[in-house]
Amino acid sequence: MTAFKESITTGIPNEIPQKKDYDLSINHAPKRKDILSADEKKLALKNALRYFPKEQHTFLAEEFAHELNEYGRIYMYRYRPDYEMKARSIEDYPGISLQAKAIMLMIQNNLDYAVAQHPHELITYGGNGGVFQNWAQYLLCMQYLSEMTDEQTLVMYSGHPMGLFPSHKNAPRVVVSNGMMIPNYSKPDDWEKFNALGVTQYGQMTAGSYMYIGPQGIVHGTTITILNAGRKISDDGLAGKLFLTAGLGGMSGAQPKAGNIAGCITVVAEVNPKATITRHSQGWVDEVIEDLDTLATRVKKAKENKEVVSIAFQGNIVEVWEKFLEEDIYVDLGSDQTSLHNPWAGGYYPIGLSFEESNELMVNNPKEFKIKIKETLRRHANAVNKHTSKGTYFFDYGNAFLLEASRSGADVMAQDGIHFKYPSYVQDIMGPMCFDYGFGPFRWVCASGKKEDLDKTDKIACEVLEKLKLDAPKEIQQQMADNIRWIKSANDNQLVVGSQARILYADSIGRIEIAKTFNDAIKEGTIGPIILGRDHHDVSGTDSPYRETSNIYDGSSFTADMAIHNVIGDSFRGATWVSIHNGGGVGWGEVINGGFGMLIDGSEESATKIQSMLHWDVNNGIARRSWARNEEAIFAIKKEMERTPELKVTLPNFVDESIINSMIFKN
Ligand SMILES: NC(=O)c1ccc[n+]([C@@H]2O[C@H](COP(=O)([O-])OP(=O)(O)OC[C@H]3O[C@@H](n4cnc5c(N)ncnc54)[C@H](O)[C@@H]3O)[C@@H](O)[C@H]2O)c1
């Protein structure tokens, strides 16, 4: 057995491993809020020591107490494995179950240093999106996966492997829940407290569900968003137009790349120099500029020459919005992708302080930090308002910018006092143009790890879409064309970071046909096994009133039945693993989101599962959207009922507005 396999099957080693230096070359999570009382800290320690035998407690207690005091969490750094953290070929994993091996591959990809935001703290993206809470959980989970059979299911409670339970071949191999709280205990500080206690974690969307494929996953959606935002302002394309936004982190780092693919000038501000360097060295942003005057001159030149270029500004986004006002630089499209789902713990940085000063203030004086954040948000919104009064099209990028700005007293509310002044990208773009028709971020990973498999799957997917486009209704021709264009240039755009993965927006028919054709190719031996999945940010996966379901207007956007049904339904229709999370994308307590992963291996069973699970996974959401009276979804679900006689969905009747308006209610 190789050292790697042996290490996996060992799980938590009997002997306490050597201590590891705190590696300063790695991007680390900020120190977390010191929120626990002395008694609660003792409880956190007691909880952490549950993973280790009694005789090691005296030694480990001291070290874990130090971690808790120093970093606000117990990560158990010492237990970080020595092997390289990356997705390997599925054959390289130890074990009995091919499905379990696929999950190991996906977990390691989420923690790959090239992929993860804070790999040593087991955070994949979004500042606090964890795969596990500590290294003991990682080791134990991998060990369980390496020994389980296809007659067992591993149960994951917010990063903690509760254990293997007898099940059956068609059950999911892993069932994941992250951050499921009693609703009244779902405030941001509850996350701080219960995460510090070691009893829950924030799994983001694809971090704690092992389905992150690096920023590529988001480049496609971002490209679609920028392209369609461009179509909203004019029909003459994006050449020479300026897109201003912020964030070069896990997902936000996709913006400059997407801007280049869409063909505009992109300026992205980023306060963390490490994030800027990472994205620049990966070729995801073309140029880095550190002072505002140089930036203004460069942007003017780019506009004059109608260049397609992406520029990172090393500094605070508010400075850029204000500078462009001063210099009268017209911003065509504006947005923001700082992590405002996590405003008080490093998701958004205040103006007027250096990055280091901000991090210190955040820990040493959280109250003052909060005041500064609110001030910055008000100034931010103020500058945006001045630009939009000149014609800029500004949209909220689902990062809770408008929500947090409004909570900070910024002038972002519409006249009705209920809605925001600006649309979210889902209300204007993704909802009506994609989700309501069932288009969403379908993705796959080549489990062989071979680039040639990815090339072959790109080709297959493109052929399937081209064929489907011939008979597709006119309502979805534009989406089909954008997606074909995307897949044709995906390889040239060098999007792979980590595993050999691809994202491709597709609707129910597209996803099913592509997956079935992959399955045939696996059967013929043309390609190795494939792992199918998607982002939670999809037609059915997520109930999020300010994002995925923000274009649902019947009041049900504050319910979460769809996400729950999605995951329950996927679990008995063939998913290899399912996950349900609290807070993915926009923040703890603000959303419920779910997803799946499915290994296909060329078998008849895989073909059946593809049909049964993917069909539900998409149409569940379309049905809900159609019941909410969304015209596009009504169109899509009616079409699907014609194709699938077993599908019978309750359709809404539309009442005449005059009847409603004739009713008199007391306020
Ligand atoms: N890309 C998408 O399609 C998409 C979709 C929906 C939502 N989002 C949301 O976008 C947000 C960002 O996600 P992420 O994974 O990139 O998070 P991240 O934390 O990895 O990146 C955010 C970056 O913003 C920087 N930043 C914070 N405040 C700043 C400021 N004032 N000026 C300049 N830079 C600042 C941070 O240093 C960080 O690098 C999240 O809230 C996410 O939910 C993204």
mmCIF file of C-alpha atoms and ligand atoms in Angstrom, residues 117 125-127 204 218 221-222 246-253 269-272 275 315-318 336-341 346-350 355 376 397-400 425 537 547 585-586, ligand 1:
data_model
loop_
_atom_site.group_PDB
_atom_site.id
_atom_site.type_symbol
_atom_site.label_atom_id
_atom_site.label_comp_id
_atom_site.label_asym_id
_atom_site.label_seq_id
_atom_site.Cartn_x
_atom_site.Cartn_y
_atom_site.Cartn_z
ATOM 1 C CA GLN A 117 -9.058 30.033 0.224
ATOM 2 C CA TYR A 125 -14.207 29.860 -0.181
ATOM 3 C CA GLY A 126 -16.274 32.788 0.966
ATOM 4 C CA GLY A 127 -14.148 33.496 4.022
ATOM 5 C CA GLN A 204 -21.252 27.683 2.189
ATOM 6 C CA ILE A 218 -18.535 30.662 -11.153
ATOM 7 C CA GLY A 221 -22.442 32.116 -14.432
ATOM 8 C CA THR A 222 -20.586 35.406 -14.162
ATOM 9 C CA ALA A 246 -14.879 44.348 -6.082
ATOM 10 C CA GLY A 247 -13.382 41.101 -4.819
ATOM 11 C CA LEU A 248 -10.747 38.729 -6.126
ATOM 12 C CA GLY A 249 -11.507 35.941 -3.675
ATOM 13 C CA GLY A 250 -12.911 32.451 -4.124
ATOM 14 C CA MET A 251 -15.856 33.279 -6.339
ATOM 15 C CA SER A 252 -15.340 36.950 -6.932
ATOM 16 C CA GLY A 253 -11.967 36.106 -8.516
ATOM 17 C CA ALA A 269 -10.809 46.333 -6.404
ATOM 18 C CA GLU A 270 -9.329 43.977 -3.825
ATOM 19 C CA VAL A 271 -7.999 44.866 -0.352
ATOM 20 C CA ASN A 272 -6.131 41.636 0.368
ATOM 21 C CA ALA A 275 -5.832 37.427 -3.074
ATOM 22 C CA GLY A 315 -7.208 48.819 -2.440
ATOM 23 C CA ASN A 316 -10.707 49.529 -1.257
ATOM 24 C CA ILE A 317 -13.583 49.540 -3.774
ATOM 25 C CA VAL A 318 -15.092 52.691 -2.314
ATOM 26 C CA ASP A 336 -19.896 44.182 -5.936
ATOM 27 C CA GLN A 337 -18.680 40.819 -4.766
ATOM 28 C CA THR A 338 -17.131 41.475 -1.406
ATOM 29 C CA SER A 339 -18.277 38.860 1.122
ATOM 30 C CA LEU A 340 -21.078 40.831 2.683
ATOM 31 C CA HIS A 341 -22.787 37.628 3.743
ATOM 32 C CA GLY A 346 -13.618 39.783 7.410
ATOM 33 C CA GLY A 347 -16.054 39.687 4.528
ATOM 34 C CA TYR A 348 -15.994 43.440 3.941
ATOM 35 C CA TYR A 349 -13.217 45.874 4.775
ATOM 36 C CA PRO A 350 -13.590 49.461 5.947
ATOM 37 C CA PHE A 355 -5.725 45.549 5.526
ATOM 38 C CA THR A 376 -18.019 52.493 4.626
ATOM 39 C CA TYR A 397 -24.422 40.267 -7.068
ATOM 40 C CA GLY A 398 -26.100 38.131 -4.449
ATOM 41 C CA ASN A 399 -23.488 39.005 -1.839
ATOM 42 C CA ALA A 400 -25.980 40.823 0.413
ATOM 43 C CA TYR A 425 -28.784 39.801 -10.664
ATOM 44 C CA HIS A 537 -27.047 28.317 -6.800
ATOM 45 C CA ARG A 547 -30.822 35.911 -4.281
ATOM 46 C CA GLY A 585 -23.862 32.316 -0.429
ATOM 47 C CA VAL A 586 -25.641 35.088 1.409
HETATM 48 N N1 LIG B 1 -19.664 34.851 -8.303
HETATM 49 C C1 LIG B 1 -20.912 34.610 -8.202
HETATM 50 O O1 LIG B 1 -21.574 34.220 -9.169
HETATM 51 C C2 LIG B 1 -21.613 34.838 -6.955
HETATM 52 C C3 LIG B 1 -22.941 34.565 -6.958
HETATM 53 C C4 LIG B 1 -23.656 34.856 -5.876
HETATM 54 C C5 LIG B 1 -23.056 35.407 -4.781
HETATM 55 N N2 LIG B 1 -21.751 35.634 -4.732
HETATM 56 C C6 LIG B 1 -21.248 36.237 -3.503
HETATM 57 O O2 LIG B 1 -20.099 37.025 -3.699
HETATM 58 C C7 LIG B 1 -19.415 37.137 -2.453
HETATM 59 C C8 LIG B 1 -17.941 36.894 -2.636
HETATM 60 O O3 LIG B 1 -17.640 35.502 -2.690
HETATM 61 P P1 LIG B 1 -16.129 35.008 -2.639
HETATM 62 O O4 LIG B 1 -16.141 33.527 -2.606
HETATM 63 O O5 LIG B 1 -15.357 35.655 -3.691
HETATM 64 O O6 LIG B 1 -15.677 35.567 -1.221
HETATM 65 P P2 LIG B 1 -14.206 35.898 -0.742
HETATM 66 O O7 LIG B 1 -14.338 36.252 0.695
HETATM 67 O O8 LIG B 1 -13.309 34.808 -1.144
HETATM 68 O O9 LIG B 1 -13.818 37.183 -1.582
HETATM 69 C C9 LIG B 1 -14.276 38.477 -1.318
HETATM 70 C C10 LIG B 1 -13.092 39.397 -1.474
HETATM 71 O O10 LIG B 1 -13.515 40.732 -1.291
HETATM 72 C C11 LIG B 1 -12.427 41.447 -0.700
HETATM 73 N N3 LIG B 1 -12.947 42.661 -0.073
HETATM 74 C C12 LIG B 1 -13.684 42.775 1.058
HETATM 75 N N4 LIG B 1 -14.002 44.046 1.300
HETATM 76 C C13 LIG B 1 -13.466 44.784 0.307
HETATM 77 C C14 LIG B 1 -13.491 46.152 0.000
HETATM 78 N N5 LIG B 1 -14.131 47.039 0.760
HETATM 79 N N6 LIG B 1 -12.833 46.562 -1.125
HETATM 80 C C15 LIG B 1 -12.177 45.689 -1.923
HETATM 81 N N7 LIG B 1 -12.130 44.350 -1.668
HETATM 82 C C16 LIG B 1 -12.783 43.896 -0.576
HETATM 83 C C17 LIG B 1 -11.860 40.449 0.297
HETATM 84 O O11 LIG B 1 -10.526 40.763 0.636
HETATM 85 C C18 LIG B 1 -11.995 39.133 -0.439
HETATM 86 O O12 LIG B 1 -10.818 38.733 -1.099
HETATM 87 C C19 LIG B 1 -20.078 36.174 -1.497
HETATM 88 O O13 LIG B 1 -20.943 36.863 -0.631
HETATM 89 C C20 LIG B 1 -20.817 35.264 -2.429
HETATM 90 O O14 LIG B 1 -21.898 34.629 -1.816
HETATM 91 C C21 LIG B 1 -21.010 35.350 -5.794
#
